[in-house]
Short mmCIF file of C-alpha atoms in Angstrom, two decimals:
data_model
loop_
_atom_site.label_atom_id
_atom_site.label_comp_id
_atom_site.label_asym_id
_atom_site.label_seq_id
_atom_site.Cartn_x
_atom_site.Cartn_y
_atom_site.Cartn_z
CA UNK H 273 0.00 0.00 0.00
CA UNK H 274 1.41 3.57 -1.12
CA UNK H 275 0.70 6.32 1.28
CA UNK H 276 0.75 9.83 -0.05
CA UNK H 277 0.87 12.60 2.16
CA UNK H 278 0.23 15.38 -0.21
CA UNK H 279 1.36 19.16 1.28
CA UNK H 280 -1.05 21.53 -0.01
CA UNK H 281 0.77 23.52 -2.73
CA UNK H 282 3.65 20.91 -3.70
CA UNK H 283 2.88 19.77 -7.32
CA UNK H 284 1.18 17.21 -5.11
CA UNK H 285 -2.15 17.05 -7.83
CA UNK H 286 0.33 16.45 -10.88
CA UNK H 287 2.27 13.55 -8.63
CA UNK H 288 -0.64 12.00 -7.64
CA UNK H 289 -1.87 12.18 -11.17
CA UNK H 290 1.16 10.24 -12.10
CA UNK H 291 1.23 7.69 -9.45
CA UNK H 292 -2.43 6.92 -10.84
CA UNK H 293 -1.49 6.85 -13.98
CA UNK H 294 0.80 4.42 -13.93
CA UNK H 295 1.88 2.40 -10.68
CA UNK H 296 1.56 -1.18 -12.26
CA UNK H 297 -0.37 -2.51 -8.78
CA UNK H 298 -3.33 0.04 -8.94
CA UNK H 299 -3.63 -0.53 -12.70
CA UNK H 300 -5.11 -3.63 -12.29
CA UNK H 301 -7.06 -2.49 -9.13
CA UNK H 302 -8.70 0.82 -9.80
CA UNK H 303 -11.38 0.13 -7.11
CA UNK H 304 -8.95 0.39 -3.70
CA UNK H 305 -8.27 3.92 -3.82
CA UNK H 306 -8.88 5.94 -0.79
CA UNK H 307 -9.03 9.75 -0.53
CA UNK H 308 -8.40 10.56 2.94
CA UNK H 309 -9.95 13.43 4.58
CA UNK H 310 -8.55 15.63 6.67
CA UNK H 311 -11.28 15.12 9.53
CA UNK H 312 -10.95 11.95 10.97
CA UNK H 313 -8.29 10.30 8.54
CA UNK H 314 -8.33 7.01 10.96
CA UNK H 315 -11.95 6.75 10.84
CA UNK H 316 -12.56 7.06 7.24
CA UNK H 317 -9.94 4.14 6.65
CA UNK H 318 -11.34 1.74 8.98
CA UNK H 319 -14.43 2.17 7.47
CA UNK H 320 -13.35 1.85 3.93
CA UNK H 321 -11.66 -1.12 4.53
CA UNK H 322 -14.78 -3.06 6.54
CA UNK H 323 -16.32 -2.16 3.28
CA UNK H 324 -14.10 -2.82 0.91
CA UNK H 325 -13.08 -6.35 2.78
CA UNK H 326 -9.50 -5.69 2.18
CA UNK H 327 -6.46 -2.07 2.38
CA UNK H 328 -6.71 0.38 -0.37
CA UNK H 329 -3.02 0.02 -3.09
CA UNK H 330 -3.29 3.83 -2.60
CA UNK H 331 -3.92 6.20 0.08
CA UNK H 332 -4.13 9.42 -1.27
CA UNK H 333 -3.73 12.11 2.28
CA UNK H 334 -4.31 15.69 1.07
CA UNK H 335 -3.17 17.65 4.51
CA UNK H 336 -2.92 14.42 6.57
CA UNK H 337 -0.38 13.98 8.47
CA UNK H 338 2.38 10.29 9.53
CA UNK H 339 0.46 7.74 11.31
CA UNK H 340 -2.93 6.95 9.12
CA UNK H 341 -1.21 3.83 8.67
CA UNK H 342 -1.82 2.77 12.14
CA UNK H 343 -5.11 2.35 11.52
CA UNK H 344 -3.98 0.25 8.21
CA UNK H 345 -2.55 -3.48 9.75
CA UNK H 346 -1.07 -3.99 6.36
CA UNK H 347 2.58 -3.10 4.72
CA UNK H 348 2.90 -0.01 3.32
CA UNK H 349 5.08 2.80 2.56
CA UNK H 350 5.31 6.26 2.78
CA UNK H 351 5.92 9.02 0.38
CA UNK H 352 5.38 12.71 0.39
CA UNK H 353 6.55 15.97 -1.63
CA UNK H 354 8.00 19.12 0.05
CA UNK H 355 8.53 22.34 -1.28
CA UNK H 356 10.74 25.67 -0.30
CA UNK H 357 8.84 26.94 2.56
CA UNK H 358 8.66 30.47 2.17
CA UNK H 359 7.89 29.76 -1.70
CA UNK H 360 4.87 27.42 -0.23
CA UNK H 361 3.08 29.80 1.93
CA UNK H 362 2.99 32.79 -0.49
CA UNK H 363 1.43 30.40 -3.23
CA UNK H 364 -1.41 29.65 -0.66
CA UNK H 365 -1.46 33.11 0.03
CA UNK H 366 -1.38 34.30 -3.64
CA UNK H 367 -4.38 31.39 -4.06
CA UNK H 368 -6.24 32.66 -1.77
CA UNK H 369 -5.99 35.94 -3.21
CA UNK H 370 -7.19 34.53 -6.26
CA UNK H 371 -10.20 33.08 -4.74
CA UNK H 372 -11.77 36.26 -2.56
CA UNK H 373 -8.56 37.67 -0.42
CA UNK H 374 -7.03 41.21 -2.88
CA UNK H 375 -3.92 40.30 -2.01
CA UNK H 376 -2.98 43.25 -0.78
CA UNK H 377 -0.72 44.24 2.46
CA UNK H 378 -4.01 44.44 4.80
CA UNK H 379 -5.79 41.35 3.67
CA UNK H 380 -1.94 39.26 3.98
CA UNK H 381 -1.79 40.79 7.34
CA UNK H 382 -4.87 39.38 8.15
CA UNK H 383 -4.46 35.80 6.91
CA UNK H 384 -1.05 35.90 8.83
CA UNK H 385 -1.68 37.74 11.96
CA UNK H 386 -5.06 37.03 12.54
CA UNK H 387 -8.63 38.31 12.34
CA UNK H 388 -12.47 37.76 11.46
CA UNK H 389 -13.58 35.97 8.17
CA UNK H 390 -15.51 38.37 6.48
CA UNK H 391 -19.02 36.89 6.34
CA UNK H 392 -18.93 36.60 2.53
CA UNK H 393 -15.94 34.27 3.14
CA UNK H 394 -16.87 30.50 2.29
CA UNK H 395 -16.04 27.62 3.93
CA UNK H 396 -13.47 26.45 1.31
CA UNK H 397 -11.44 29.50 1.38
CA UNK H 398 -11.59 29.92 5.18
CA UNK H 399 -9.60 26.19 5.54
CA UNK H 400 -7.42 27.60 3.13
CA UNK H 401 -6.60 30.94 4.79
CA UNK H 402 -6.66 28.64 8.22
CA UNK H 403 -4.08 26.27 6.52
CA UNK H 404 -1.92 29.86 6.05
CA UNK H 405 -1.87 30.50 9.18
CA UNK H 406 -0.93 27.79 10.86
CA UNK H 407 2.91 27.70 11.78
CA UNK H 408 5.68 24.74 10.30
CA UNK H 409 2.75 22.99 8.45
CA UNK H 410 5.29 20.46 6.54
CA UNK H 411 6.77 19.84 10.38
CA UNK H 412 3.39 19.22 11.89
CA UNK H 413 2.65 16.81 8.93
CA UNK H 414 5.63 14.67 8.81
CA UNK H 415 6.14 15.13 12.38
CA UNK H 416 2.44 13.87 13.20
CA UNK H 417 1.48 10.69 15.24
CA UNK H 418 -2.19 10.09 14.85
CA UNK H 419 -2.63 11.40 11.33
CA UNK H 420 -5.16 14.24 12.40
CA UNK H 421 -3.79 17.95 11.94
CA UNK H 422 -4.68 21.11 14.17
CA UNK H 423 -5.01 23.92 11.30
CA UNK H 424 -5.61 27.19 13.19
CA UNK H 425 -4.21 25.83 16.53
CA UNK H 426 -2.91 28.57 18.11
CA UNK H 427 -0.32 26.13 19.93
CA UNK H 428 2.66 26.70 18.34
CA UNK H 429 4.83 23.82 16.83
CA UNK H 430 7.52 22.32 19.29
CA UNK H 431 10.92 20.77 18.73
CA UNK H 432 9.58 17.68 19.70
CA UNK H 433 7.27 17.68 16.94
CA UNK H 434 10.23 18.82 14.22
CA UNK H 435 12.79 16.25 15.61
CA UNK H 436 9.50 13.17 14.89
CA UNK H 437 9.41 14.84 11.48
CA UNK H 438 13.19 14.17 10.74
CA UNK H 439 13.38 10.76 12.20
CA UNK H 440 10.51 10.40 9.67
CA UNK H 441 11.97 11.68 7.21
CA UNK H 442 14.91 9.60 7.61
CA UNK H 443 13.98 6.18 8.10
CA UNK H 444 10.03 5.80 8.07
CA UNK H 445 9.44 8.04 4.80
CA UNK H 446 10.37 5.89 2.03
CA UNK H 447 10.90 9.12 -0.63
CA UNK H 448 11.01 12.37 -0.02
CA UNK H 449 10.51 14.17 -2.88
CA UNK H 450 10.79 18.49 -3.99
CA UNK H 451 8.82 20.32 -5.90
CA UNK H 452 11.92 22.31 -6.65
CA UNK H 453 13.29 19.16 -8.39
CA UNK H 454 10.44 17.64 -9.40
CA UNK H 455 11.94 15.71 -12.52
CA UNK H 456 14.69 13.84 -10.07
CA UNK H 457 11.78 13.34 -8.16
CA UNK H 458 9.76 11.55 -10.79
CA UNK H 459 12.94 9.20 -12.05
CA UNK H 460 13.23 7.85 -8.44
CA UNK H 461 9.47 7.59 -7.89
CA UNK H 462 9.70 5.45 -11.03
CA UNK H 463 12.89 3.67 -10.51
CA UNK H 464 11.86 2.85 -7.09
CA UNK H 465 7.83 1.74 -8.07
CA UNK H 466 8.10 0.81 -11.32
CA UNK H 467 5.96 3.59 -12.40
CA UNK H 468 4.54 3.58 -16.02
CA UNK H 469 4.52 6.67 -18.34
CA UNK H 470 5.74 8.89 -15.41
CA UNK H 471 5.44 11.72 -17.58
CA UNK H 472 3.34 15.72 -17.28
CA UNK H 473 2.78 18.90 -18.52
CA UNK H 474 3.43 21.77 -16.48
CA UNK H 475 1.08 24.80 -16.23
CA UNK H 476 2.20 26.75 -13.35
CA UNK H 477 5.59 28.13 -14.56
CA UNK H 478 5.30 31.14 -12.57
CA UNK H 479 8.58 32.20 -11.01
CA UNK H 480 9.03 32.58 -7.74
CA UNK H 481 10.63 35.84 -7.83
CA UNK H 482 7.77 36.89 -9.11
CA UNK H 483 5.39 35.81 -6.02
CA UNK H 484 7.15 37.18 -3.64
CA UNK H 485 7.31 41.04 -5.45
CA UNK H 486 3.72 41.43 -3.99
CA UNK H 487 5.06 40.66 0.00
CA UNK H 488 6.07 42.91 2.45
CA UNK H 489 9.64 42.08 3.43
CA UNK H 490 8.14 42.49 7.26
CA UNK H 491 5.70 39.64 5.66
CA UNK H 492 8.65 37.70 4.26
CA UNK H 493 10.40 37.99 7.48
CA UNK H 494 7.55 36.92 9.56
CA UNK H 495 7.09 33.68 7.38
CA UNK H 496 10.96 32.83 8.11
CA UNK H 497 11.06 33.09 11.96
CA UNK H 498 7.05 31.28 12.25
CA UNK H 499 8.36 28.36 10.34
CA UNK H 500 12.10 27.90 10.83
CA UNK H 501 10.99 24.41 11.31
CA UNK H 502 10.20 23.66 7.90
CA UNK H 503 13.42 25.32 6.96
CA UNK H 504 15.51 23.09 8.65
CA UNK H 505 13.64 20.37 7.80
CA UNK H 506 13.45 21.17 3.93
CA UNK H 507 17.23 21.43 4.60
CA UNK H 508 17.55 18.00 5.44
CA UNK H 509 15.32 16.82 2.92
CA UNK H 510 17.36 18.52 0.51
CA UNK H 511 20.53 16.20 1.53
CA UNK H 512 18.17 12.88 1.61
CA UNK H 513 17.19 13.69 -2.33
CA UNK H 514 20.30 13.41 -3.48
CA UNK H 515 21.64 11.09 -1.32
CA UNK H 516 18.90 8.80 -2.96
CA UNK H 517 19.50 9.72 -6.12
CA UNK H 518 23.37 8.69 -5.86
CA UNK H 519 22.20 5.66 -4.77
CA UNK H 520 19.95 4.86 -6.78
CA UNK H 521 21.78 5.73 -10.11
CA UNK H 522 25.03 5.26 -11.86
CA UNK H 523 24.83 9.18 -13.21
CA UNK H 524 21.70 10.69 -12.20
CA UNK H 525 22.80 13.75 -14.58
CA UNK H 526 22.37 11.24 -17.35
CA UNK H 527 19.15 9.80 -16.21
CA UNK H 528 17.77 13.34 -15.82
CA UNK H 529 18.49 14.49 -19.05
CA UNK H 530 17.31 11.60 -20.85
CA UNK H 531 13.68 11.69 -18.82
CA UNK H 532 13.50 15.33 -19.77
CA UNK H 533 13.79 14.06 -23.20
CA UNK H 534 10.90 11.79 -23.50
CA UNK H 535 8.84 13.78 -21.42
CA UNK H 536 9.07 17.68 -23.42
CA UNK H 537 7.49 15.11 -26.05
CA UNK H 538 5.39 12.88 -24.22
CA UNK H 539 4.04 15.55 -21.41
CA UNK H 540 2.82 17.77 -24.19
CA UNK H 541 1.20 14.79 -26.48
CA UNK H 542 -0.10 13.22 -23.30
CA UNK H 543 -1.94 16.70 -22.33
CA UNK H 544 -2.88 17.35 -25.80
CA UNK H 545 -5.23 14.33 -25.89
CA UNK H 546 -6.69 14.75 -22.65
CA UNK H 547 -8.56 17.98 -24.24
CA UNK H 548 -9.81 16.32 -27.08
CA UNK H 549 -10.55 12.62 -25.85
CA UNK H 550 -13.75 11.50 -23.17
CA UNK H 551 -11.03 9.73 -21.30
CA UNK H 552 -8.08 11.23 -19.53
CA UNK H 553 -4.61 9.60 -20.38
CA UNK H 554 -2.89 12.23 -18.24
CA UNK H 555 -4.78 12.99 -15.48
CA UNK H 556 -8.13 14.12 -13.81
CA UNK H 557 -10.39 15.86 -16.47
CA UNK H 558 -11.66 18.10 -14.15
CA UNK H 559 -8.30 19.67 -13.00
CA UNK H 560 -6.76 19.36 -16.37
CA UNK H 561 -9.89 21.75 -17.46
CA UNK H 562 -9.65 24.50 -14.71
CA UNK H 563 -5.73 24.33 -15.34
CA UNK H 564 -6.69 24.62 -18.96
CA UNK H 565 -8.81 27.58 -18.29
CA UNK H 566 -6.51 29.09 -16.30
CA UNK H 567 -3.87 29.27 -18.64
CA UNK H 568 -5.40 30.75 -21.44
CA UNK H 569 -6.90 33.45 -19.14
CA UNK H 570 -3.16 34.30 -18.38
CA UNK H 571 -2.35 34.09 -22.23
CA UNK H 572 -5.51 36.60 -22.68
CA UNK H 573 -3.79 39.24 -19.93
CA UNK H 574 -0.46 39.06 -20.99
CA UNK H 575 -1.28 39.91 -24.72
CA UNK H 576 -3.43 42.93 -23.77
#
């Protein structure tokens, strides 16, 4: 069983579409897929399983944290993807701007400091704002015992918690993977899994540079010292990468370049056909389409 602990705003959708796509397993069992929620992770799984008679081959955890598989008495293994933390909270931030927050100095100040939902605020954007301002999210995920995560809790995250989250990332955590390097990522994920057609077509090529030119530096600096946790931690995970990567290949330089290859060929084919077929090759028709739409709003703007 394949347990994904997906970090809001990692590439996390396009992994998971990938892992779908092609881990040989779930190919030939498309019925034991769970998508965990984020309220009572344990209890949906024990449930799904009485049902189902038998453990899901993946466990999809959107903002679920280590330990779900407790509540799993089968083998399984970990994975998750992490991403530069600073660069992590101002895409939330910058998505939740997009979805009802202007973006502007007073509205970040309020997602990060504090303060009333404005009554027009729904439900979906207040998790997301909550899920902002909660401190060392990647920390209290990896670092997590039960599975269940505190978004909002004004406890702040504890040293205990971050050194969990490195043991965890060290031995329990079968890959750690970056967004940052997200085609090394993808060889080992297929290396190490056998995964099939591991390859995508990437929307979001905003720079971060970019992002950040709409923050306060006071903001920027604020984000640092709250989650110096998940700077450390991304740190680490930095040296585990390529560590694995050595391992796991001769010359991962090689292996990179010739993955990059296939997929500027096959990521763009694969996409293409997704928009003009009923079935999706590459993904979930649903997000392909609001990606879809998204871009060629951007394409719109940027000619005007």
């Amino acid at each position: 069983m394949l347990i994904f602990l997906h970090i809001g705003r990692t590439g996390g959708y396009c992994l998971r579409a990938i892992i779908k796509r092609g881990l040989p397993s779930y190919i030939r069992n498309k019925d034991l897929y769970i998508n965990v929620p984020h309220n009572d992770p344990n209890k949906a799984i024990s449930n799904w399983i009485k049902k189902k008679g038998k453990p899901p081959i993946i466990c999809y955890a959107h903002y679920v944290g280590y330990g779900i598989h407790k509540s799993i008495k089968s083998e399984h293994t970990y994975i998750t993807m992490l991403r530069e933390p600073v660069a992590r909270v101002v895409s939330i931030l910058s998505s939740a701007g997009a979805s009802g927050v202007d973006g502007n100095k007073v509205d970040v100040d309020m997602v990060l400091w504090g303060g009333d939902f404005p009554k027009s605020f729904e439900e979906g954007l207040i998790f997301k704002i909550l899920r902002a301002r909660t401190d060392n999210v990647i920390t209290r995920t990896l670092g997590c015992q039960d599975g269940e995560i505190k978004f909002g809790d004004d406890k702040p995250c504890t040293e205990e918690t971050f050194n969990r989250a490195l043991v965890n990332i060290k031995k329990n955590i079968n890959l750690v993977l970056l967004n940052e390097r997200f085609d090394e990522s993808v060889i080992l994920l297929k290396s190490l899994y056998n995964i099939n057609r591991p390859y995508y077509f990437r929307i979001n090529r905003k720079p971060k540079e970019s992002s950040l030119l709409v923050f306060t530096n006071e903001q920027i600096e604020f984000i640092k010292e709250r989650d110096k946790f998940d700077i450390k931690l991304y740190k680490a995970a930095e040296n585990i990468l390529q560590v694995k990567l050595n391992e796991t290949f001769k010359d991962p330089l090689f292996e990179l370049k010739k993955y990059r290859r296939k997929n500027n060929f096959y990521g763009s084919m694969l996409y293409f056909l997704d928009h003009i077929s009923p079935r999706p090759f590459f993904g979930e028709k649903q997000l392909l389409s609001l990606k879809y739409r998204q871009y060629k709003a951007r394409k719109i703007l940027s000619s005007k």
